[in-house]
Amino acid sequence: MSDTFDITETLDVKGASCPMPVVKTKSAIDGLSEGETLEVVATDPGSMSDLDGWAAGTEGVELLEQVEDGDEFKHYIQKTA
């Protein structure tokens, strides 16, 4: 868990590969309120570029940070609208 962000919910997509981390992230973000932050924990290295690209092209979300932690990739996404 990040000490930097106030995490509202954690989404575990370990073992899932493209496009499932993005699909499940979108679904989880849709359930959050504006200003809330989702932590996504993945094991697919492709999730780094996939979630970055998805967030850049999606209105109402901001990718705050991505962290590689051993075999896990953590993504912090805030719902902005």
mmCIF file with all atom_site columns, C-alpha atoms in Angstrom:
data_model
loop_
_atom_site.group_PDB
_atom_site.id
_atom_site.type_symbol
_atom_site.label_atom_id
_atom_site.label_alt_id
_atom_site.label_comp_id
_atom_site.label_asym_id
_atom_site.label_entity_id
_atom_site.label_seq_id
_atom_site.pdbx_PDB_ins_code
_atom_site.Cartn_x
_atom_site.Cartn_y
_atom_site.Cartn_z
_atom_site.occupancy
_atom_site.B_iso_or_equiv
_atom_site.pdbx_formal_charge
_atom_site.auth_seq_id
_atom_site.auth_comp_id
_atom_site.auth_asym_id
_atom_site.auth_atom_id
_atom_site.pdbx_PDB_model_num
ATOM 1  C CA . MET A 1 1  ? 0.000   0.000   0.000   1.00 0.00 ? 1  MET A CA 1
ATOM 2  C CA . SER A 1 2  ? 1.270   3.419   -0.896  1.00 0.00 ? 2  SER A CA 1
ATOM 3  C CA . ASP A 1 3  ? 2.038   5.903   1.846   1.00 0.00 ? 3  ASP A CA 1
ATOM 4  C CA . THR A 1 4  ? 1.669   8.717   -0.686  1.00 0.00 ? 4  THR A CA 1
ATOM 5  C CA . PHE A 1 5  ? -1.961  8.197   -1.679  1.00 0.00 ? 5  PHE A CA 1
ATOM 6  C CA . ASP A 1 6  ? -5.156  7.648   0.273   1.00 0.00 ? 6  ASP A CA 1
ATOM 7  C CA . ILE A 1 7  ? -6.209  4.352   -1.320  1.00 0.00 ? 7  ILE A CA 1
ATOM 8  C CA . THR A 1 8  ? -9.972  3.878   -1.548  1.00 0.00 ? 8  THR A CA 1
ATOM 9  C CA . GLU A 1 9  ? -9.900  0.391   -3.054  1.00 0.00 ? 9  GLU A CA 1
ATOM 10 C CA . THR A 1 10 ? -7.340  -2.188  -4.173  1.00 0.00 ? 10 THR A CA 1
ATOM 11 C CA . LEU A 1 11 ? -7.927  -4.216  -7.323  1.00 0.00 ? 11 LEU A CA 1
ATOM 12 C CA . ASP A 1 12 ? -5.979  -7.482  -7.583  1.00 0.00 ? 12 ASP A CA 1
ATOM 13 C CA . VAL A 1 13 ? -5.461  -8.478  -11.221 1.00 0.00 ? 13 VAL A CA 1
ATOM 14 C CA . LYS A 1 14 ? -2.433  -10.705 -10.585 1.00 0.00 ? 14 LYS A CA 1
ATOM 15 C CA . GLY A 1 15 ? -2.236  -13.482 -13.159 1.00 0.00 ? 15 GLY A CA 1
ATOM 16 C CA . ALA A 1 16 ? -4.409  -11.623 -15.667 1.00 0.00 ? 16 ALA A CA 1
ATOM 17 C CA . SER A 1 17 ? -2.934  -10.533 -18.982 1.00 0.00 ? 17 SER A CA 1
ATOM 18 C CA . CYS A 1 18 ? -3.953  -7.965  -21.575 1.00 0.00 ? 18 CYS A CA 1
ATOM 19 C CA . PRO A 1 19 ? -6.647  -6.748  -21.887 1.00 0.00 ? 19 PRO A CA 1
ATOM 20 C CA . MET A 1 20 ? -8.094  -7.885  -18.533 1.00 0.00 ? 20 MET A CA 1
ATOM 21 C CA . PRO A 1 21 ? -6.163  -5.501  -16.230 1.00 0.00 ? 21 PRO A CA 1
ATOM 22 C CA . VAL A 1 22 ? -7.548  -2.541  -18.219 1.00 0.00 ? 22 VAL A CA 1
ATOM 23 C CA . VAL A 1 23 ? -11.066 -4.002  -18.434 1.00 0.00 ? 23 VAL A CA 1
ATOM 24 C CA . LYS A 1 24 ? -11.210 -4.697  -14.687 1.00 0.00 ? 24 LYS A CA 1
ATOM 25 C CA . THR A 1 25 ? -9.630  -1.318  -13.861 1.00 0.00 ? 25 THR A CA 1
ATOM 26 C CA . LYS A 1 26 ? -12.279 0.522   -15.882 1.00 0.00 ? 26 LYS A CA 1
ATOM 27 C CA . SER A 1 27 ? -15.031 -1.391  -14.111 1.00 0.00 ? 27 SER A CA 1
ATOM 28 C CA . ALA A 1 28 ? -13.538 -0.645  -10.671 1.00 0.00 ? 28 ALA A CA 1
ATOM 29 C CA . ILE A 1 29 ? -13.025 3.060   -11.483 1.00 0.00 ? 29 ILE A CA 1
ATOM 30 C CA . ASP A 1 30 ? -16.665 3.327   -12.594 1.00 0.00 ? 30 ASP A CA 1
ATOM 31 C CA . GLY A 1 31 ? -17.678 2.297   -9.063  1.00 0.00 ? 31 GLY A CA 1
ATOM 32 C CA . LEU A 1 32 ? -15.636 5.031   -7.355  1.00 0.00 ? 32 LEU A CA 1
ATOM 33 C CA . SER A 1 33 ? -16.580 8.603   -6.577  1.00 0.00 ? 33 SER A CA 1
ATOM 34 C CA . GLU A 1 34 ? -14.708 11.665  -7.785  1.00 0.00 ? 34 GLU A CA 1
ATOM 35 C CA . GLY A 1 35 ? -11.437 12.117  -5.892  1.00 0.00 ? 35 GLY A CA 1
ATOM 36 C CA . GLU A 1 36 ? -11.139 8.481   -4.829  1.00 0.00 ? 36 GLU A CA 1
ATOM 37 C CA . THR A 1 37 ? -8.003  6.481   -5.688  1.00 0.00 ? 37 THR A CA 1
ATOM 38 C CA . LEU A 1 38 ? -7.731  2.920   -6.963  1.00 0.00 ? 38 LEU A CA 1
ATOM 39 C CA . GLU A 1 39 ? -4.630  0.804   -6.425  1.00 0.00 ? 39 GLU A CA 1
ATOM 40 C CA . VAL A 1 40 ? -4.237  -1.847  -9.139  1.00 0.00 ? 40 VAL A CA 1
ATOM 41 C CA . VAL A 1 41 ? -1.833  -4.735  -8.421  1.00 0.00 ? 41 VAL A CA 1
ATOM 42 C CA . ALA A 1 42 ? -0.793  -6.693  -11.515 1.00 0.00 ? 42 ALA A CA 1
ATOM 43 C CA . THR A 1 43 ? 1.840   -9.253  -12.498 1.00 0.00 ? 43 THR A CA 1
ATOM 44 C CA . ASP A 1 44 ? 1.704   -8.552  -16.251 1.00 0.00 ? 44 ASP A CA 1
ATOM 45 C CA . PRO A 1 45 ? 4.630   -6.270  -17.219 1.00 0.00 ? 45 PRO A CA 1
ATOM 46 C CA . GLY A 1 46 ? 2.488   -5.028  -20.116 1.00 0.00 ? 46 GLY A CA 1
ATOM 47 C CA . SER A 1 47 ? 0.118   -3.460  -17.590 1.00 0.00 ? 47 SER A CA 1
ATOM 48 C CA . MET A 1 48 ? 2.614   -0.589  -17.227 1.00 0.00 ? 48 MET A CA 1
ATOM 49 C CA . SER A 1 49 ? 2.082   0.637   -20.785 1.00 0.00 ? 49 SER A CA 1
ATOM 50 C CA . ASP A 1 50 ? -1.514  -0.621  -21.086 1.00 0.00 ? 50 ASP A CA 1
ATOM 51 C CA . LEU A 1 51 ? -2.809  1.272   -18.050 1.00 0.00 ? 51 LEU A CA 1
ATOM 52 C CA . ASP A 1 52 ? -0.729  4.339   -18.898 1.00 0.00 ? 52 ASP A CA 1
ATOM 53 C CA . GLY A 1 53 ? -2.242  4.457   -22.383 1.00 0.00 ? 53 GLY A CA 1
ATOM 54 C CA . TRP A 1 54 ? -5.747  3.789   -21.093 1.00 0.00 ? 54 TRP A CA 1
ATOM 55 C CA . ALA A 1 55 ? -5.526  6.582   -18.492 1.00 0.00 ? 55 ALA A CA 1
ATOM 56 C CA . ALA A 1 56 ? -4.065  9.047   -21.012 1.00 0.00 ? 56 ALA A CA 1
ATOM 57 C CA . GLY A 1 57 ? -6.967  8.420   -23.370 1.00 0.00 ? 57 GLY A CA 1
ATOM 58 C CA . THR A 1 58 ? -9.725  8.321   -20.764 1.00 0.00 ? 58 THR A CA 1
ATOM 59 C CA . GLU A 1 59 ? -11.479 11.423  -19.491 1.00 0.00 ? 59 GLU A CA 1
ATOM 60 C CA . GLY A 1 60 ? -12.156 11.557  -15.785 1.00 0.00 ? 60 GLY A CA 1
ATOM 61 C CA . VAL A 1 61 ? -9.127  9.556   -14.600 1.00 0.00 ? 61 VAL A CA 1
ATOM 62 C CA . GLU A 1 62 ? -5.534  10.431  -13.747 1.00 0.00 ? 62 GLU A CA 1
ATOM 63 C CA . LEU A 1 63 ? -2.672  7.972   -13.464 1.00 0.00 ? 63 LEU A CA 1
ATOM 64 C CA . LEU A 1 64 ? -0.878  9.212   -10.353 1.00 0.00 ? 64 LEU A CA 1
ATOM 65 C CA . GLU A 1 65 ? 2.006   6.748   -10.207 1.00 0.00 ? 65 GLU A CA 1
ATOM 66 C CA . GLN A 1 66 ? 3.238   3.336   -11.350 1.00 0.00 ? 66 GLN A CA 1
ATOM 67 C CA . VAL A 1 67 ? 5.647   1.278   -9.257  1.00 0.00 ? 67 VAL A CA 1
ATOM 68 C CA . GLU A 1 68 ? 7.504   -1.915  -10.118 1.00 0.00 ? 68 GLU A CA 1
ATOM 69 C CA . ASP A 1 69 ? 7.784   -3.948  -6.909  1.00 0.00 ? 69 ASP A CA 1
ATOM 70 C CA . GLY A 1 70 ? 9.608   -7.193  -7.699  1.00 0.00 ? 70 GLY A CA 1
ATOM 71 C CA . ASP A 1 71 ? 7.223   -9.310  -9.788  1.00 0.00 ? 71 ASP A CA 1
ATOM 72 C CA . GLU A 1 72 ? 4.297   -6.972  -9.092  1.00 0.00 ? 72 GLU A CA 1
ATOM 73 C CA . PHE A 1 73 ? 3.325   -3.765  -10.816 1.00 0.00 ? 73 PHE A CA 1
ATOM 74 C CA . LYS A 1 74 ? 1.299   -1.263  -8.813  1.00 0.00 ? 74 LYS A CA 1
ATOM 75 C CA . HIS A 1 75 ? -0.738  1.452   -10.454 1.00 0.00 ? 75 HIS A CA 1
ATOM 76 C CA . TYR A 1 76 ? -2.426  4.337   -8.639  1.00 0.00 ? 76 TYR A CA 1
ATOM 77 C CA . ILE A 1 77 ? -5.347  5.837   -10.531 1.00 0.00 ? 77 ILE A CA 1
ATOM 78 C CA . GLN A 1 78 ? -7.576  8.636   -9.283  1.00 0.00 ? 78 GLN A CA 1
ATOM 79 C CA . LYS A 1 79 ? -11.097 9.289   -10.515 1.00 0.00 ? 79 LYS A CA 1
ATOM 80 C CA . THR A 1 80 ? -11.191 12.995  -11.351 1.00 0.00 ? 80 THR A CA 1
ATOM 81 C CA . ALA A 1 81 ? -14.731 13.340  -12.650 1.00 0.00 ? 81 ALA A CA 1
#
